[in-house]
C-alpha positions as semicolon CSV with decimal commas, in nm:
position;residue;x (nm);y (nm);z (nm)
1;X;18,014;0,824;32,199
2;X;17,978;0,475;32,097
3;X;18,217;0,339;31,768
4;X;18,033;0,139;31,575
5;X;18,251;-0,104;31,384
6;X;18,165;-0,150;31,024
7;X;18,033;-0,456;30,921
8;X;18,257;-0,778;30,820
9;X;18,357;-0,786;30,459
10;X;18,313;-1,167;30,359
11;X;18,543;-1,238;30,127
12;X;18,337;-1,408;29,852
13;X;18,536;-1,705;29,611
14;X;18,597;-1,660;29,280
15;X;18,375;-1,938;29,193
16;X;18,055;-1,765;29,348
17;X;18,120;-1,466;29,101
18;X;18,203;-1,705;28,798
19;X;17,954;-1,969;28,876
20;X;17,969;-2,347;28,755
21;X;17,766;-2,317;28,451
22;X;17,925;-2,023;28,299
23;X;18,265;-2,203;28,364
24;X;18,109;-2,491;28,203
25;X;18,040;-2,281;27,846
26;X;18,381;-2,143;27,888
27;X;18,599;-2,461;27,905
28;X;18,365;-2,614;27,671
29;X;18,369;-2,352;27,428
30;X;18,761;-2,322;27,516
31;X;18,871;-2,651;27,448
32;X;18,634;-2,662;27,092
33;X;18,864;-2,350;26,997
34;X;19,165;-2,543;27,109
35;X;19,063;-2,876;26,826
36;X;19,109;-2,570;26,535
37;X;19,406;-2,354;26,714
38;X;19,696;-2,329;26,505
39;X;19,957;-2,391;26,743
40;X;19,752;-2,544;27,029
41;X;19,587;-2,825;26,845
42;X;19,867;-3,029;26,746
43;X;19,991;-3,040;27,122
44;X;19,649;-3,109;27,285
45;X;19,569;-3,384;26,977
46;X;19,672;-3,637;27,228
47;X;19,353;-3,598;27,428
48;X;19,161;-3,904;27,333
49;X;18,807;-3,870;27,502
50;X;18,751;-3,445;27,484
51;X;18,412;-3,502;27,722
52;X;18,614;-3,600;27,979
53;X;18,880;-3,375;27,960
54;X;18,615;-3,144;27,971
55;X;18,465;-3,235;28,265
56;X;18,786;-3,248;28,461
57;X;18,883;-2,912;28,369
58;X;18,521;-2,819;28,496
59;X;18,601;-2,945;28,810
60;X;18,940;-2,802;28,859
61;X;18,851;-2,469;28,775
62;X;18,577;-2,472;29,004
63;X;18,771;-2,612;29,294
64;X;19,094;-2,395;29,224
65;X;18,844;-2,102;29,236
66;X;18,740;-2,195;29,576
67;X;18,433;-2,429;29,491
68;X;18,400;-2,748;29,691
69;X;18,487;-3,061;29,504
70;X;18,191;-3,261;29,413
71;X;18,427;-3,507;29,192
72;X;18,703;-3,729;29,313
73;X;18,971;-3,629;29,099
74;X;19,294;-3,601;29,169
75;X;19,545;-3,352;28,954
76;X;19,856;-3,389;28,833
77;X;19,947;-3,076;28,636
78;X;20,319;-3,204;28,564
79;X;20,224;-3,523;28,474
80;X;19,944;-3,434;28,240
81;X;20,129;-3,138;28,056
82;X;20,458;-3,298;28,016
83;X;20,331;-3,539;27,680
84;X;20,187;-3,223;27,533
85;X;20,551;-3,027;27,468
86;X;20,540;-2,747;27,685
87;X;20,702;-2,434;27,591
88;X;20,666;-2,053;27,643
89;X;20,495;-1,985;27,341
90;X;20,276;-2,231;27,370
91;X;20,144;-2,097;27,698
92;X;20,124;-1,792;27,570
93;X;19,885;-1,883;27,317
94;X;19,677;-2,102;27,542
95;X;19,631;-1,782;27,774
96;X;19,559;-1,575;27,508
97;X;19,293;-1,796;27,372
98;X;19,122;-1,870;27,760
99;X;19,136;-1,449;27,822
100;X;18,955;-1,436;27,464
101;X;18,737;-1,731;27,521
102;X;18,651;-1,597;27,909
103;X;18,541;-1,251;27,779
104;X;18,291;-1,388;27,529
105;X;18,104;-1,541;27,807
106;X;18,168;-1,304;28,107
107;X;18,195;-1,022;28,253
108;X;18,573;-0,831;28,164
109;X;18,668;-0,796;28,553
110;X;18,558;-1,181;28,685
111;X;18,772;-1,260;28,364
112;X;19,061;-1,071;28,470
113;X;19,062;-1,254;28,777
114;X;19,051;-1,550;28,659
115;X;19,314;-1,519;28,372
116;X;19,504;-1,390;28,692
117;X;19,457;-1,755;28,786
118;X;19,514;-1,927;28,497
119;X;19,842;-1,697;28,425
120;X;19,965;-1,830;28,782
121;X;19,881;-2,173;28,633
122;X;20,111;-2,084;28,312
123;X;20,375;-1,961;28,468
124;X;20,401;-2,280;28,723
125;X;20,395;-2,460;28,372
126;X;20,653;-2,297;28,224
127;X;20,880;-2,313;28,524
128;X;20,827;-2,726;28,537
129;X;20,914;-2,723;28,157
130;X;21,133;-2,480;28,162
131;X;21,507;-2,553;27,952
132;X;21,758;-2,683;28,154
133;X;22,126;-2,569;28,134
134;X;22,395;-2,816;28,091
């Protein structure tokens, strides 16, 4: 008797289950909540053109989601995060608000997984900003 192997599981990106557009609303709608935040928007008040910022986050969630880059940007997440202050609470408010923002635009499990991102993200944030002992 002949085995017949089942067929291949492709594993399918994140960004094929999120799709561009709907991570277009969120960051959009993410970063307008951000402007009004009560801890978050004096940090991120040094963001001087909020289009672009915008658009760059677009990109990078797309690509770290497994999207091909269709931008030439190039992303520096120490760089970029040390001006804003960085500290534990403060990430934990800025995933808080992304989770909240995600699931009013998505489905609860594609957020999940990509809050599972973003937390990865948060944590390599607070590690870079992390206090140093003397």
């Amino acid at each position: 008797m002949e085995q017949v192997s089942p067929p291949k599981r492709r594993l399918e990106p994140l960004c094929e289950k999120i799709t561009l557009p709907v991570i277009r609303v969120v960051v959009d709608d993410f970063y307008n909540r951000i402007q009004h935040h009560p801890t978050l928007a004096e940090p991120f008040s040094i963001v001087q053109d909020w289009e672009l910022h915008k658009d760059r986050l677009v990109h990078y969630w797309w690509t770290v989601s497994g999207g091909l880059p269709y931008k030439d940007y190039r992303y520096a997440l120490g760089d970029k995060h040390a001006p804003v202050g960085i500290t534990h609470p403060l990430v934990d408010d800025w995933l808080a608000l992304f989770h909240e923002t995600m699931l009013d635009h998505m489905d609860a499990d594609i957020a999940r997984r990509w809050h599972g991102m973003a937390a990865g993200i948060g944590e390599s944030l607070r590690l870079m900003f992390a206090p140093r002992g003397d």
